[in-house]
Amino acid sequence: MNISIDTPKNKMEQEILVSGASIAGLTAAYWLQKAGFIVTVLEREPALRLGGQNIDVKGPGWEIIKMMGLEEKIRKANTTEVGIQFYNTDHKLLAQFPKSEAASMTQELEILRGDLVQILHDEIKNNVNFIFGDYIKVVNDTDADVEITYKSGNIKKFAFLIIAEGIGSLTREQVFKNEVTFAYLGIYTCYFTISKSDTDSLWARWCNAPGGVVILIRPDNHGTTRVCINFRSSENGYEDLSTKKKKELLISKIEGIGWEAARLVGEIRKTDDFYLDRLSQVKACNWSRGRIVMTGDAAYCVTPIGGRGTDLAITGPYIIAGELSEK
Ligand SMILES: Cc1cc2nc3c(=O)[nH]c(=O)nc-3n(C[C@H](O)[C@H](O)[C@H](O)COP(=O)(O)OP(=O)(O)OC[C@H]3O[C@@H](n4cnc5c(N)ncnc54)[C@H](O)[C@@H]3O)c2cc1C
């Protein structure tokens, strides 16, 4: 796959808004500015969101990363994880799979999600306009342009809008209304960062606890430790709770279950890097309408269970930039 992204003169005047500054949005911005568009990236949060655990870059996404010249930076940011160990709630080691074994979850190219976001941002920060702490309130797509009214009250017209706002995208709801369906997988997932302790090592450590709770503790290359906890639940809209309520909910799910739960309860209370969402696939009949297109998890979330979210969040925007540069 190698789409030629040219720099035609008429693109120089065309402005594109990319909403969402994560893997999909920043990749879109990279290729669009390279194609000659004037690109603005809009992020609802006041700064880049750098939380999360390891992700692995593979498949077509890795080929695109190489074309972006980011291979070495990503290799250098490796989390150094050596493989995965499975424990029961009484701390007994049940099995372990080093990185070299096919059954291991640890891949050749493990990078923290936040490190990848930072690398992508740093690559384009001088060529792209960034707006943090604002979001789209109203979208008006005419034949000639897309008029955006921001929450702050500013109004601006763009040639195209790319929606890369992740699974909970609000702009997608506005534009694609009832065309998007969700396949909830019966699980909520949380990611957070904690202090390192003596039990942490270069191994990822996994524990299945009774009641449908899975805890995964992983090393990072920042001197801290990354935790993912999944718990089974009916769909209850927990993703819309405040961070305080989300933390209380998670504590109620793990309190007293054994293994490292007691340590994690204390760390959940302390951490300021906390993410909770539902595991839900996103299915849409259309990914574009007029001058608006969506990509990444907003358009086709496969969930971490699918194992290709990063690959797809890099590949989709690359294809879109190629198509728009032909227009
Ligand atoms: C904080 C965080 C931690 C994560 N941790 C992991 C992890 O450890 N493992 C894993 O497999 N996946 C994780 N994910 C999900 C993973 O990033 C995605 O599944 C995948 O990489 C696709 O990326 P994306 O760019 O489409 O969406 P996302 O990574 O979800 O990014 C969407 C971006 O859009 C922003 N946004 C949302 N709504 C608006 C709006 N209305 N206007 C403007 N901006 C908006 C968000 O703040 C975010 O920066 C995490 C996501 C986040 C946000």
PDB file of N, CA, C and O and ligand atoms in Angstrom, residues 19-26 42-45 47-55 113 117 134-136 164-171 191 228 273-275 295-298 301 303-304 309-310 313, ligand 1:
ATOM      1  N   SER A  19     -11.022  17.156  14.516  1.00  0.00           N
ATOM      2  CA  SER A  19     -11.482  17.235  15.900  1.00  0.00           C
ATOM      3  C   SER A  19     -11.057  15.985  16.659  1.00  0.00           C
ATOM      4  O   SER A  19     -11.495  14.874  16.340  1.00  0.00           O
ATOM      5  N   GLY A  20     -10.170  16.166  17.667  1.00  0.00           N
ATOM      6  CA  GLY A  20      -9.635  15.045  18.444  1.00  0.00           C
ATOM      7  C   GLY A  20      -8.136  14.936  18.235  1.00  0.00           C
ATOM      8  O   GLY A  20      -7.686  14.738  17.106  1.00  0.00           O
ATOM      9  N   ALA A  21      -7.354  15.107  19.329  1.00  0.00           N
ATOM     10  CA  ALA A  21      -5.885  15.094  19.206  1.00  0.00           C
ATOM     11  C   ALA A  21      -5.314  13.820  19.801  1.00  0.00           C
ATOM     12  O   ALA A  21      -4.517  13.851  20.736  1.00  0.00           O
ATOM     13  N   SER A  22      -5.752  12.682  19.261  1.00  0.00           N
ATOM     14  CA  SER A  22      -5.149  11.421  19.702  1.00  0.00           C
ATOM     15  C   SER A  22      -4.542  10.752  18.469  1.00  0.00           C
ATOM     16  O   SER A  22      -4.146  11.442  17.527  1.00  0.00           O
ATOM     17  N   ILE A  23      -4.469   9.438  18.472  1.00  0.00           N
ATOM     18  CA  ILE A  23      -3.717   8.756  17.412  1.00  0.00           C
ATOM     19  C   ILE A  23      -4.324   9.035  16.028  1.00  0.00           C
ATOM     20  O   ILE A  23      -3.616   9.411  15.090  1.00  0.00           O
ATOM     21  N   ALA A  24      -5.641   8.896  15.905  1.00  0.00           N
ATOM     22  CA  ALA A  24      -6.270   9.097  14.592  1.00  0.00           C
ATOM     23  C   ALA A  24      -6.181  10.559  14.153  1.00  0.00           C
ATOM     24  O   ALA A  24      -5.805  10.853  13.013  1.00  0.00           O
ATOM     25  N   GLY A  25      -6.513  11.481  15.055  1.00  0.00           N
ATOM     26  CA  GLY A  25      -6.542  12.898  14.693  1.00  0.00           C
ATOM     27  C   GLY A  25      -5.158  13.420  14.322  1.00  0.00           C
ATOM     28  O   GLY A  25      -4.990  14.150  13.339  1.00  0.00           O
ATOM     29  N   LEU A  26      -4.145  13.024  15.092  1.00  0.00           N
ATOM     30  CA  LEU A  26      -2.791  13.531  14.833  1.00  0.00           C
ATOM     31  C   LEU A  26      -2.210  12.912  13.564  1.00  0.00           C
ATOM     32  O   LEU A  26      -1.481  13.572  12.818  1.00  0.00           O
ATOM     33  N   LEU A  42      -8.375  20.305  16.889  1.00  0.00           N
ATOM     34  CA  LEU A  42      -9.162  20.777  18.032  1.00  0.00           C
ATOM     35  C   LEU A  42      -9.233  19.657  19.067  1.00  0.00           C
ATOM     36  O   LEU A  42      -9.595  18.526  18.726  1.00  0.00           O
ATOM     37  N   GLU A  43      -8.878  19.938  20.320  1.00  0.00           N
ATOM     38  CA  GLU A  43      -8.943  18.918  21.382  1.00  0.00           C
ATOM     39  C   GLU A  43      -9.768  19.480  22.541  1.00  0.00           C
ATOM     40  O   GLU A  43      -9.494  20.564  23.032  1.00  0.00           O
ATOM     41  N   ARG A  44     -10.744  18.684  22.957  1.00  0.00           N
ATOM     42  CA  ARG A  44     -11.660  19.134  24.011  1.00  0.00           C
ATOM     43  C   ARG A  44     -10.963  19.339  25.354  1.00  0.00           C
ATOM     44  O   ARG A  44     -11.287  20.239  26.113  1.00  0.00           O
ATOM     45  N   GLU A  45      -9.974  18.493  25.634  1.00  0.00           N
ATOM     46  CA  GLU A  45      -9.266  18.597  26.919  1.00  0.00           C
ATOM     47  C   GLU A  45      -8.267  19.760  26.868  1.00  0.00           C
ATOM     48  O   GLU A  45      -7.855  20.173  25.790  1.00  0.00           O
ATOM     49  N   ALA A  47      -5.176  19.770  27.434  1.00  0.00           N
ATOM     50  CA  ALA A  47      -3.842  19.359  26.967  1.00  0.00           C
ATOM     51  C   ALA A  47      -3.974  17.990  26.313  1.00  0.00           C
ATOM     52  O   ALA A  47      -5.032  17.360  26.390  1.00  0.00           O
ATOM     53  N   LEU A  48      -2.890  17.519  25.704  1.00  0.00           N
ATOM     54  CA  LEU A  48      -2.901  16.164  25.134  1.00  0.00           C
ATOM     55  C   LEU A  48      -3.227  15.173  26.242  1.00  0.00           C
ATOM     56  O   LEU A  48      -2.753  15.328  27.373  1.00  0.00           O
ATOM     57  N   ARG A  49      -3.966  14.124  25.912  1.00  0.00           N
ATOM     58  CA  ARG A  49      -4.256  13.084  26.912  1.00  0.00           C
ATOM     59  C   ARG A  49      -3.206  11.985  26.751  1.00  0.00           C
ATOM     60  O   ARG A  49      -3.189  11.281  25.745  1.00  0.00           O
ATOM     61  N   LEU A  50      -2.344  11.865  27.753  1.00  0.00           N
ATOM     62  CA  LEU A  50      -1.187  10.982  27.593  1.00  0.00           C
ATOM     63  C   LEU A  50      -1.301   9.698  28.411  1.00  0.00           C
ATOM     64  O   LEU A  50      -0.329   8.972  28.586  1.00  0.00           O
ATOM     65  N   GLY A  51      -2.489   9.398  28.913  1.00  0.00           N
ATOM     66  CA  GLY A  51      -2.671   8.206  29.744  1.00  0.00           C
ATOM     67  C   GLY A  51      -2.759   6.935  28.919  1.00  0.00           C
ATOM     68  O   GLY A  51      -2.669   6.946  27.700  1.00  0.00           O
ATOM     69  N   GLY A  52      -2.944   5.824  29.629  1.00  0.00           N
ATOM     70  CA  GLY A  52      -3.130   4.532  28.961  1.00  0.00           C
ATOM     71  C   GLY A  52      -1.937   3.625  29.110  1.00  0.00           C
ATOM     72  O   GLY A  52      -0.891   4.013  29.624  1.00  0.00           O
ATOM     73  N   GLN A  53      -2.132   2.388  28.681  1.00  0.00           N
ATOM     74  CA  GLN A  53      -1.095   1.358  28.799  1.00  0.00           C
ATOM     75  C   GLN A  53      -0.358   1.189  27.479  1.00  0.00           C
ATOM     76  O   GLN A  53      -0.424   2.037  26.599  1.00  0.00           O
ATOM     77  N   ASN A  54       0.289   0.026  27.366  1.00  0.00           N
ATOM     78  CA  ASN A  54       1.009  -0.304  26.132  1.00  0.00           C
ATOM     79  C   ASN A  54       0.018  -0.497  24.991  1.00  0.00           C
ATOM     80  O   ASN A  54      -1.053  -1.067  25.176  1.00  0.00           O
ATOM     81  N   ILE A  55       0.429  -0.067  23.818  1.00  0.00           N
ATOM     82  CA  ILE A  55      -0.287  -0.445  22.601  1.00  0.00           C
ATOM     83  C   ILE A  55       0.782  -0.978  21.653  1.00  0.00           C
ATOM     84  O   ILE A  55       1.957  -0.662  21.812  1.00  0.00           O
ATOM     85  N   ARG A 113       0.642   4.290  24.943  1.00  0.00           N
ATOM     86  CA  ARG A 113      -0.254   5.080  24.100  1.00  0.00           C
ATOM     87  C   ARG A 113       0.115   6.566  24.162  1.00  0.00           C
ATOM     88  O   ARG A 113       0.182   7.255  23.148  1.00  0.00           O
ATOM     89  N   VAL A 117       1.193   9.300  21.197  1.00  0.00           N
ATOM     90  CA  VAL A 117       0.473  10.573  20.994  1.00  0.00           C
ATOM     91  C   VAL A 117       1.464  11.744  21.031  1.00  0.00           C
ATOM     92  O   VAL A 117       1.433  12.638  20.178  1.00  0.00           O
ATOM     93  N   ASP A 134     -11.491  23.371  23.854  1.00  0.00           N
ATOM     94  CA  ASP A 134     -12.706  23.838  23.182  1.00  0.00           C
ATOM     95  C   ASP A 134     -13.269  22.666  22.379  1.00  0.00           C
ATOM     96  O   ASP A 134     -12.573  21.658  22.173  1.00  0.00           O
ATOM     97  N   TYR A 135     -14.496  22.765  21.952  1.00  0.00           N
ATOM     98  CA  TYR A 135     -15.057  21.692  21.124  1.00  0.00           C
ATOM     99  C   TYR A 135     -16.180  22.221  20.247  1.00  0.00           C
ATOM    100  O   TYR A 135     -16.623  23.369  20.398  1.00  0.00           O
ATOM    101  N   ILE A 136     -16.614  21.372  19.313  1.00  0.00           N
ATOM    102  CA  ILE A 136     -17.621  21.784  18.337  1.00  0.00           C
ATOM    103  C   ILE A 136     -19.001  21.754  18.985  1.00  0.00           C
ATOM    104  O   ILE A 136     -19.404  20.731  19.543  1.00  0.00           O
ATOM    105  N   ALA A 164     -12.355  12.793  14.736  1.00  0.00           N
ATOM    106  CA  ALA A 164     -11.473  11.744  15.287  1.00  0.00           C
ATOM    107  C   ALA A 164     -11.561  11.814  16.807  1.00  0.00           C
ATOM    108  O   ALA A 164     -10.553  11.909  17.497  1.00  0.00           O
ATOM    109  N   GLU A 165     -12.792  11.790  17.312  1.00  0.00           N
ATOM    110  CA  GLU A 165     -13.041  12.067  18.733  1.00  0.00           C
ATOM    111  C   GLU A 165     -13.165  10.813  19.594  1.00  0.00           C
ATOM    112  O   GLU A 165     -13.619  10.886  20.731  1.00  0.00           O
ATOM    113  N   GLY A 166     -12.812   9.647  19.049  1.00  0.00           N
ATOM    114  CA  GLY A 166     -12.879   8.428  19.855  1.00  0.00           C
ATOM    115  C   GLY A 166     -14.296   7.904  19.995  1.00  0.00           C
ATOM    116  O   GLY A 166     -15.251   8.429  19.409  1.00  0.00           O
ATOM    117  N   ILE A 167     -14.429   6.861  20.812  1.00  0.00           N
ATOM    118  CA  ILE A 167     -15.698   6.113  20.893  1.00  0.00           C
ATOM    119  C   ILE A 167     -16.884   6.986  21.321  1.00  0.00           C
ATOM    120  O   ILE A 167     -18.001   6.811  20.854  1.00  0.00           O
ATOM    121  N   GLY A 168     -16.628   7.976  22.184  1.00  0.00           N
ATOM    122  CA  GLY A 168     -17.745   8.773  22.714  1.00  0.00           C
ATOM    123  C   GLY A 168     -18.010  10.047  21.919  1.00  0.00           C
ATOM    124  O   GLY A 168     -18.651  10.962  22.433  1.00  0.00           O
ATOM    125  N   SER A 169     -17.581  10.103  20.681  1.00  0.00           N
ATOM    126  CA  SER A 169     -17.665  11.329  19.864  1.00  0.00           C
ATOM    127  C   SER A 169     -19.045  11.992  19.867  1.00  0.00           C
ATOM    128  O   SER A 169     -20.047  11.379  19.497  1.00  0.00           O
ATOM    129  N   LEU A 170     -19.074  13.252  20.249  1.00  0.00           N
ATOM    130  CA  LEU A 170     -20.339  13.999  20.260  1.00  0.00           C
ATOM    131  C   LEU A 170     -20.652  14.572  18.887  1.00  0.00           C
ATOM    132  O   LEU A 170     -21.808  14.640  18.474  1.00  0.00           O
ATOM    133  N   THR A 171     -19.604  14.982  18.158  1.00  0.00           N
ATOM    134  CA  THR A 171     -19.839  15.550  16.822  1.00  0.00           C
ATOM    135  C   THR A 171     -20.402  14.474  15.891  1.00  0.00           C
ATOM    136  O   THR A 171     -21.263  14.742  15.057  1.00  0.00           O
ATOM    137  N   TYR A 191      -8.058   2.388  32.706  1.00  0.00           N
ATOM    138  CA  TYR A 191      -6.596   2.496  32.633  1.00  0.00           C
ATOM    139  C   TYR A 191      -6.156   3.567  33.614  1.00  0.00           C
ATOM    140  O   TYR A 191      -6.769   4.638  33.666  1.00  0.00           O
ATOM    141  N   CYS A 228      -4.471  -1.866  34.014  1.00  0.00           N
ATOM    142  CA  CYS A 228      -5.750  -1.964  33.296  1.00  0.00           C
ATOM    143  C   CYS A 228      -6.636  -2.900  34.104  1.00  0.00           C
ATOM    144  O   CYS A 228      -6.191  -3.976  34.505  1.00  0.00           O
ATOM    145  N   ASP A 273      -4.432  10.293  36.697  1.00  0.00           N
ATOM    146  CA  ASP A 273      -4.489   9.839  35.304  1.00  0.00           C
ATOM    147  C   ASP A 273      -5.416   8.626  35.278  1.00  0.00           C
ATOM    148  O   ASP A 273      -4.998   7.500  35.530  1.00  0.00           O
ATOM    149  N   PHE A 274      -6.698   8.860  35.056  1.00  0.00           N
ATOM    150  CA  PHE A 274      -7.683   7.784  35.202  1.00  0.00           C
ATOM    151  C   PHE A 274      -8.665   7.819  34.041  1.00  0.00           C
ATOM    152  O   PHE A 274      -9.247   8.853  33.725  1.00  0.00           O
ATOM    153  N   TYR A 275      -8.837   6.677  33.395  1.00  0.00           N
ATOM    154  CA  TYR A 275      -9.720   6.584  32.214  1.00  0.00           C
ATOM    155  C   TYR A 275     -10.632   5.383  32.393  1.00  0.00           C
ATOM    156  O   TYR A 275     -10.169   4.290  32.745  1.00  0.00           O
ATOM    157  N   THR A 295     -13.184   9.036  11.501  1.00  0.00           N
ATOM    158  CA  THR A 295     -12.139   8.013  11.433  1.00  0.00           C
ATOM    159  C   THR A 295     -11.744   7.570  12.839  1.00  0.00           C
ATOM    160  O   THR A 295     -12.169   8.157  13.831  1.00  0.00           O
ATOM    161  N   GLY A 296     -10.922   6.510  12.928  1.00  0.00           N
ATOM    162  CA  GLY A 296     -10.489   5.992  14.230  1.00  0.00           C
ATOM    163  C   GLY A 296     -11.668   5.398  14.993  1.00  0.00           C
ATOM    164  O   GLY A 296     -12.677   4.987  14.405  1.00  0.00           O
ATOM    165  N   ASP A 297     -11.544   5.367  16.325  1.00  0.00           N
ATOM    166  CA  ASP A 297     -12.586   4.754  17.160  1.00  0.00           C
ATOM    167  C   ASP A 297     -13.956   5.399  16.954  1.00  0.00           C
ATOM    168  O   ASP A 297     -14.988   4.745  17.127  1.00  0.00           O
ATOM    169  N   ALA A 298     -14.001   6.670  16.613  1.00  0.00           N
ATOM    170  CA  ALA A 298     -15.292   7.344  16.401  1.00  0.00           C
ATOM    171  C   ALA A 298     -16.082   6.644  15.295  1.00  0.00           C
ATOM    172  O   ALA A 298     -17.303   6.529  15.361  1.00  0.00           O
ATOM    173  N   CYS A 301     -14.662   1.639  16.017  1.00  0.00           N
ATOM    174  CA  CYS A 301     -13.944   1.117  17.190  1.00  0.00           C
ATOM    175  C   CYS A 301     -14.060  -0.408  17.230  1.00  0.00           C
ATOM    176  O   CYS A 301     -15.165  -0.948  17.183  1.00  0.00           O
ATOM    177  N   THR A 303     -12.409  -2.078  19.744  1.00  0.00           N
ATOM    178  CA  THR A 303     -12.087  -2.317  21.158  1.00  0.00           C
ATOM    179  C   THR A 303     -10.709  -2.982  21.283  1.00  0.00           C
ATOM    180  O   THR A 303     -10.249  -3.634  20.341  1.00  0.00           O
ATOM    181  N   PRO A 304     -10.074  -2.880  22.450  1.00  0.00           N
ATOM    182  CA  PRO A 304      -8.770  -3.532  22.638  1.00  0.00           C
ATOM    183  C   PRO A 304      -8.845  -5.049  22.435  1.00  0.00           C
ATOM    184  O   PRO A 304      -7.851  -5.692  22.107  1.00  0.00           O
ATOM    185  N   GLY A 309      -6.831  -1.646  17.125  1.00  0.00           N
ATOM    186  CA  GLY A 309      -7.319  -0.267  17.226  1.00  0.00           C
ATOM    187  C   GLY A 309      -6.291   0.757  16.782  1.00  0.00           C
ATOM    188  O   GLY A 309      -6.607   1.715  16.077  1.00  0.00           O
ATOM    189  N   THR A 310      -5.023   0.554  17.169  1.00  0.00           N
ATOM    190  CA  THR A 310      -3.981   1.515  16.814  1.00  0.00           C
ATOM    191  C   THR A 310      -3.707   1.459  15.316  1.00  0.00           C
ATOM    192  O   THR A 310      -3.601   2.495  14.643  1.00  0.00           O
ATOM    193  N   ALA A 313      -6.427   3.158  13.585  1.00  0.00           N
ATOM    194  CA  ALA A 313      -6.445   4.605  13.851  1.00  0.00           C
ATOM    195  C   ALA A 313      -5.345   5.321  13.066  1.00  0.00           C
ATOM    196  O   ALA A 313      -5.375   6.536  12.925  1.00  0.00           O
TER     197      ALA A 313
HETATM  198  C1  LIG B   1      -6.833   8.672  27.916  1.00  0.00           C
HETATM  199  C2  LIG B   1      -6.954   7.462  27.023  1.00  0.00           C
HETATM  200  C3  LIG B   1      -6.293   6.279  27.385  1.00  0.00           C
HETATM  201  C4  LIG B   1      -6.401   5.148  26.577  1.00  0.00           C
HETATM  202  N1  LIG B   1      -5.704   4.027  26.922  1.00  0.00           N
HETATM  203  C5  LIG B   1      -5.716   2.940  26.118  1.00  0.00           C
HETATM  204  C6  LIG B   1      -4.923   1.784  26.409  1.00  0.00           C
HETATM  205  O1  LIG B   1      -4.192   1.743  27.388  1.00  0.00           O
HETATM  206  N2  LIG B   1      -5.015   0.707  25.584  1.00  0.00           N
HETATM  207  C7  LIG B   1      -5.816   0.719  24.470  1.00  0.00           C
HETATM  208  O2  LIG B   1      -5.864  -0.280  23.755  1.00  0.00           O
HETATM  209  N3  LIG B   1      -6.549   1.805  24.158  1.00  0.00           N
HETATM  210  C8  LIG B   1      -6.526   2.914  24.943  1.00  0.00           C
HETATM  211  N4  LIG B   1      -7.270   4.024  24.615  1.00  0.00           N
HETATM  212  C9  LIG B   1      -8.062   4.000  23.375  1.00  0.00           C
HETATM  213  C10 LIG B   1      -7.162   4.134  22.147  1.00  0.00           C
HETATM  214  O3  LIG B   1      -6.455   5.354  22.166  1.00  0.00           O
HETATM  215  C11 LIG B   1      -8.035   4.046  20.910  1.00  0.00           C
HETATM  216  O4  LIG B   1      -8.768   2.828  20.962  1.00  0.00           O
HETATM  217  C12 LIG B   1      -7.312   3.980  19.570  1.00  0.00           C
HETATM  218  O5  LIG B   1      -5.978   4.324  19.631  1.00  0.00           O
HETATM  219  C13 LIG B   1      -8.003   4.887  18.545  1.00  0.00           C
HETATM  220  O6  LIG B   1      -7.645   6.225  18.775  1.00  0.00           O
HETATM  221  P1  LIG B   1      -8.559   7.457  18.381  1.00  0.00           P
HETATM  222  O7  LIG B   1      -7.608   8.566  18.080  1.00  0.00           O
HETATM  223  O8  LIG B   1      -9.555   7.082  17.349  1.00  0.00           O
HETATM  224  O9  LIG B   1      -9.419   7.760  19.695  1.00  0.00           O
HETATM  225  P2  LIG B   1      -8.999   8.138  21.181  1.00  0.00           P
HETATM  226  O10 LIG B   1      -7.638   7.663  21.495  1.00  0.00           O
HETATM  227  O11 LIG B   1     -10.103   7.720  22.057  1.00  0.00           O
HETATM  228  O12 LIG B   1      -8.909   9.752  21.151  1.00  0.00           O
HETATM  229  C14 LIG B   1      -9.982  10.633  20.949  1.00  0.00           C
HETATM  230  C15 LIG B   1      -9.505  12.053  21.257  1.00  0.00           C
HETATM  231  O13 LIG B   1     -10.547  12.973  20.949  1.00  0.00           O
HETATM  232  C16 LIG B   1     -10.765  13.838  22.059  1.00  0.00           C
HETATM  233  N5  LIG B   1     -12.176  14.240  22.039  1.00  0.00           N
HETATM  234  C17 LIG B   1     -13.260  13.535  22.445  1.00  0.00           C
HETATM  235  N6  LIG B   1     -14.386  14.228  22.212  1.00  0.00           N
HETATM  236  C18 LIG B   1     -14.007  15.392  21.637  1.00  0.00           C
HETATM  237  C19 LIG B   1     -14.725  16.525  21.148  1.00  0.00           C
HETATM  238  N7  LIG B   1     -16.062  16.583  21.203  1.00  0.00           N
HETATM  239  N8  LIG B   1     -14.020  17.547  20.612  1.00  0.00           N
HETATM  240  C20 LIG B   1     -12.653  17.501  20.539  1.00  0.00           C
HETATM  241  N9  LIG B   1     -11.924  16.449  20.996  1.00  0.00           N
HETATM  242  C21 LIG B   1     -12.595  15.407  21.524  1.00  0.00           C
HETATM  243  C22 LIG B   1     -10.374  12.996  23.265  1.00  0.00           C
HETATM  244  O14 LIG B   1     -10.086  13.804  24.390  1.00  0.00           O
HETATM  245  C23 LIG B   1      -9.152  12.258  22.723  1.00  0.00           C
HETATM  246  O15 LIG B   1      -7.985  13.034  22.833  1.00  0.00           O
HETATM  247  C24 LIG B   1      -7.205   5.181  25.393  1.00  0.00           C
HETATM  248  C25 LIG B   1      -7.862   6.363  25.028  1.00  0.00           C
HETATM  249  C26 LIG B   1      -7.735   7.505  25.823  1.00  0.00           C
HETATM  250  C27 LIG B   1      -8.446   8.788  25.397  1.00  0.00           C
END
